[in-house]
Coordinates of C-alpha atoms in Angstrom, one line a residue:
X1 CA -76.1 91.2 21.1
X2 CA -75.5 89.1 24.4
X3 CA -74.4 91.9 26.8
X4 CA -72.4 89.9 29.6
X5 CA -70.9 91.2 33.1
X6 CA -68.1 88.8 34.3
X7 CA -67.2 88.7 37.6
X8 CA -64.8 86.8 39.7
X9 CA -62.2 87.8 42.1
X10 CA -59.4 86.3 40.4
X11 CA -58.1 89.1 37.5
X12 CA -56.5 86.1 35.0
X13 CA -59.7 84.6 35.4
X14 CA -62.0 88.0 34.5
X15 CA -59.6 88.6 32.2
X16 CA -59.5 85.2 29.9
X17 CA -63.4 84.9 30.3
X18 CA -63.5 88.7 29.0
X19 CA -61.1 88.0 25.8
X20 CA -63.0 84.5 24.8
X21 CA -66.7 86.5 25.4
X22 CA -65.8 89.4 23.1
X23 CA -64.3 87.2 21.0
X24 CA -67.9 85.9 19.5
X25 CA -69.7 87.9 17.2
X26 CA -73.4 88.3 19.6
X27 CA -71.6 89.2 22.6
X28 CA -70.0 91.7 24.9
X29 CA -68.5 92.0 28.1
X30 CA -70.4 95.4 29.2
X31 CA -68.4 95.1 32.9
X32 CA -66.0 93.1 34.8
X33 CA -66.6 92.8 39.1
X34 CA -64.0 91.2 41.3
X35 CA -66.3 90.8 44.5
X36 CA -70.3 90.5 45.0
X37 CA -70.8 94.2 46.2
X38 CA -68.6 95.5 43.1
X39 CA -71.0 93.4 40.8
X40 CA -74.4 94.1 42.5
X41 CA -73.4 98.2 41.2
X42 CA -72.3 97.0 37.8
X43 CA -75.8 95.4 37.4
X44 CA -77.3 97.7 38.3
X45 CA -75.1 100.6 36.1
X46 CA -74.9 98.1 33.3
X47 CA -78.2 96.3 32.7
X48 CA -76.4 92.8 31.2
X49 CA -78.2 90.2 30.5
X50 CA -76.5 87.5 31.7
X51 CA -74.3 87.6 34.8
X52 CA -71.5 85.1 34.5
X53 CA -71.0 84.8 38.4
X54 CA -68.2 83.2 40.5
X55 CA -69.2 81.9 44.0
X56 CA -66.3 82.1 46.5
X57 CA -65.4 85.3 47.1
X58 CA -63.7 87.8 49.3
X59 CA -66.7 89.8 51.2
X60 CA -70.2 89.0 49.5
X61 CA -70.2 85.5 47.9
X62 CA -71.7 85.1 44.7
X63 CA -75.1 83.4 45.9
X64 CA -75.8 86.5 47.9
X65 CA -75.2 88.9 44.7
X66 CA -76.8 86.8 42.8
X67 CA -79.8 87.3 45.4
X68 CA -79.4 90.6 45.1
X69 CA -78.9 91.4 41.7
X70 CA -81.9 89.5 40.4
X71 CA -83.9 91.3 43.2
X72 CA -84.0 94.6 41.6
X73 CA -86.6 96.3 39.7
X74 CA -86.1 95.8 36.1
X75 CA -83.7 92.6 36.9
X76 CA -86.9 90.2 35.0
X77 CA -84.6 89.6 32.3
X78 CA -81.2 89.0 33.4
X79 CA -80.0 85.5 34.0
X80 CA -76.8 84.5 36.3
X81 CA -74.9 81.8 34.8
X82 CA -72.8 80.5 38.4
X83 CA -69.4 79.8 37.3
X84 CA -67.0 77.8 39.9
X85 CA -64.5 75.1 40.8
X86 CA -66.5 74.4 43.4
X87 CA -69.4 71.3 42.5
X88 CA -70.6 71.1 46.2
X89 CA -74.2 70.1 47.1
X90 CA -75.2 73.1 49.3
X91 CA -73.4 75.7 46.9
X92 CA -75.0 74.0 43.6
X93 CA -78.6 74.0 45.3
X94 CA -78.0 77.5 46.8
X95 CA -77.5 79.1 43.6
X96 CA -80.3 78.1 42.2
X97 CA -82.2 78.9 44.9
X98 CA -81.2 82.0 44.5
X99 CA -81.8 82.8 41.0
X100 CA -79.2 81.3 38.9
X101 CA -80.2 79.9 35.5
X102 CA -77.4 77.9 34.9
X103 CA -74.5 76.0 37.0
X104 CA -71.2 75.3 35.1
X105 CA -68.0 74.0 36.4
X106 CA -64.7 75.9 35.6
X107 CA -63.1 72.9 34.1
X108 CA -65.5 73.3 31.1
X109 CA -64.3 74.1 27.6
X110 CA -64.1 77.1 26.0
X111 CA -67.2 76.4 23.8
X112 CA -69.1 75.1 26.8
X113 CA -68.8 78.6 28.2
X114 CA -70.0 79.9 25.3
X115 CA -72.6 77.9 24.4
X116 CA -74.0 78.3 28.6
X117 CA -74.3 82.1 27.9
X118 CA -76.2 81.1 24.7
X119 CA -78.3 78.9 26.5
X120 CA -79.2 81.0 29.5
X121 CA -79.1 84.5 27.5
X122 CA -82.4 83.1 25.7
X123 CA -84.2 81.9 28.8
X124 CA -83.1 78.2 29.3
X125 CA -82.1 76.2 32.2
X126 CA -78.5 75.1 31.9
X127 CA -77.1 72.2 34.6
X128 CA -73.5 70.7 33.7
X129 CA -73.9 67.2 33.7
X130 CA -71.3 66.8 36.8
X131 CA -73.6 68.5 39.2
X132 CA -77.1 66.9 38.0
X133 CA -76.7 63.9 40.0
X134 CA -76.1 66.2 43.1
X135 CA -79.0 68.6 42.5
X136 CA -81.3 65.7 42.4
X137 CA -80.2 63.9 45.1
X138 CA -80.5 67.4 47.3
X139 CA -83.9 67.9 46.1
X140 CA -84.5 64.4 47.7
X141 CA -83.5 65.5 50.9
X142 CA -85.3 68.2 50.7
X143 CA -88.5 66.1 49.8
X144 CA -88.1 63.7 52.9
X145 CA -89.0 67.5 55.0
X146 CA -92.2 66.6 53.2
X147 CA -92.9 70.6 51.7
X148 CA -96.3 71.8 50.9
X149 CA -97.2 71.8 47.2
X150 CA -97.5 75.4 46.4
X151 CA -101.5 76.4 45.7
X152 CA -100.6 77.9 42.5
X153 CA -99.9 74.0 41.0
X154 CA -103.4 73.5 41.3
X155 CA -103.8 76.2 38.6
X156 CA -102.5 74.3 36.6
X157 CA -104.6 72.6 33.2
X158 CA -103.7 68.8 32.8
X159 CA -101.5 69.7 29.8
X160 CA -99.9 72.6 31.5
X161 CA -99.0 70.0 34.4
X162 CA -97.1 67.8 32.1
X163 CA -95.3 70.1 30.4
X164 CA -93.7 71.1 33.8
X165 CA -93.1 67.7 33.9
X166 CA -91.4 67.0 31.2
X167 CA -88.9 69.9 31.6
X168 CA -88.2 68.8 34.9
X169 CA -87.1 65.8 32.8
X170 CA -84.8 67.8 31.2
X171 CA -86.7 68.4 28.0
X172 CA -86.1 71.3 25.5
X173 CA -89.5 72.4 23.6
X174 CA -88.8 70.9 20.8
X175 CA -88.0 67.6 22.3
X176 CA -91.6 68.3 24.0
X177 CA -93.3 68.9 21.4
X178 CA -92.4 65.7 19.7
X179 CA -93.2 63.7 22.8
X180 CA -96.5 65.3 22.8
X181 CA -97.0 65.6 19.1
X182 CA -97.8 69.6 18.8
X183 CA -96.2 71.7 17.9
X184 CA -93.2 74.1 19.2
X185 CA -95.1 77.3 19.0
X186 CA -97.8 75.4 21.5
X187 CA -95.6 74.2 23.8
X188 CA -93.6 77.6 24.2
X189 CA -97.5 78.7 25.2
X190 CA -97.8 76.2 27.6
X191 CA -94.4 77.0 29.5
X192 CA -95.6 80.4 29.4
X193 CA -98.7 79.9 31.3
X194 CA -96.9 77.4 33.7
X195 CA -94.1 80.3 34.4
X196 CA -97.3 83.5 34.8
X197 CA -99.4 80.6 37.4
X198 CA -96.8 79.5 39.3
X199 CA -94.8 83.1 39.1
X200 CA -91.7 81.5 38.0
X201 CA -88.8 83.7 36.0
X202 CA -87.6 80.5 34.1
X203 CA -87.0 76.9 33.4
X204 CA -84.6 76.7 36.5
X205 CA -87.0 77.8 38.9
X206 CA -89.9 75.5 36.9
X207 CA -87.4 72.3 37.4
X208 CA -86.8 73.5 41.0
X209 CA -90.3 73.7 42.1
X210 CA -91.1 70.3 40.1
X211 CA -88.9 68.4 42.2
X212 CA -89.2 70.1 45.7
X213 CA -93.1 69.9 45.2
X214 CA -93.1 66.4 44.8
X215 CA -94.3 66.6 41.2
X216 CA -91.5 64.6 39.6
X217 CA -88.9 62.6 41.6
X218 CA -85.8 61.1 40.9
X219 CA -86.1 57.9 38.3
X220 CA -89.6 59.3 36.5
X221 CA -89.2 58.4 32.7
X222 CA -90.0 62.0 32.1
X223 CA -86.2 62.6 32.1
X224 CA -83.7 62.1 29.3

């Protein structure tokens, strides 16, 4: 069972998200928050695994609960799905930097909803397709400050190293595994030695570091 905490200031909004959630047979809505501070003690009183998190809202915003939340002890597991109208640059980039696993619009379907607390709930990176081109082009930007590599990526095996690649692309493992011809089980062991060297909590973070490191840039054939 998915245990979900929604929060978003708006009640007919908490409300809808709460009734289609409990609605599925693996999940339930363990709290409701209508501000950041509210949702920062529900996490906390709670322990959901996935955050469904709004981003504009009265007193703390969502990107600063989500900071917060995730900073917790105990807080390895949970993943923040960000959930807004709002497909800005600095607000898409923000979240992740913060945290989030997954960015989806609130124009998405029913099922998309769904499926994103799926998708994050077991540890994936989730990105609507809208706000992919935006991420990218931000992590551009954010390459022409010309960052420093982080040591760890030197830790890295050749194998390892294109692995990280390839998710950056957007790859799942299985998809990986067939471009690499091995199989699932050792690629899942290679993105978990990528995530302990390069202290990473998931495929967000890993597609993140890819691009701001320089690693993979925008138009590398490891995408899909």
């Amino acid at each position: 069972m998915i245990r979900v905490l929604i929060v978003d200031d708006q009640t007919i909004v908490r409300a809808g998200f709460a009734a289609l959630l409990n609605a599925q047979a693996d999940i339930s809505v363990v709290g409701e928050a209508g501000d950041g501070r509210e949702a920062v003690r529900l996490a906390a009183a709670t322990s959901p695994d996935v955050v469904v998190m709004d981003i504009r809202m009265p007193g703390m915003d969502g990107i600063e609960a989500t900071r917060r939340i995730l900073a917790r002890p105990g807080a390895d597991a949970l993943r923040v799905l960000v959930l807004t109208t709002f497909d800005v640059d600095e607000y898409v980039y923000a979240a992740l930097a913060a945290g989030a696993s997954g960015f989806l619009l609130k124009d998405a379907t029913a099922e998309d909803l769904v499926g994103a607390v799926r998708v994050v709930a077991r540890g994936d990176a989730l990105l609507a397709p809208q706000v992919t081109g935006r991420l990218i082009r931000e992590f551009t930007r954010q390459r022409r400050n010309q960052p420093q590599p982080p040591a760890e990526l030197a830790s890295l095996t050749a194998r390892e190293t294109e692995v990280l690649m390839l998710m950056a692309g957007g790859l799942s493992n299985s998809e990986i595994a067939a471009r690499l011809v091995v199989s699932e089980h050792t690629v899942k062991t290679h993105v978990a030695r990528v995530f302990t060297k390069l202290h990473l909590r998931d495929r967000a973070q890993a597609v993140m570091l890819a691009y701001e490191s320089g690693l993979v840039t925008p138009g590398d054939n490891t995408t899909v």
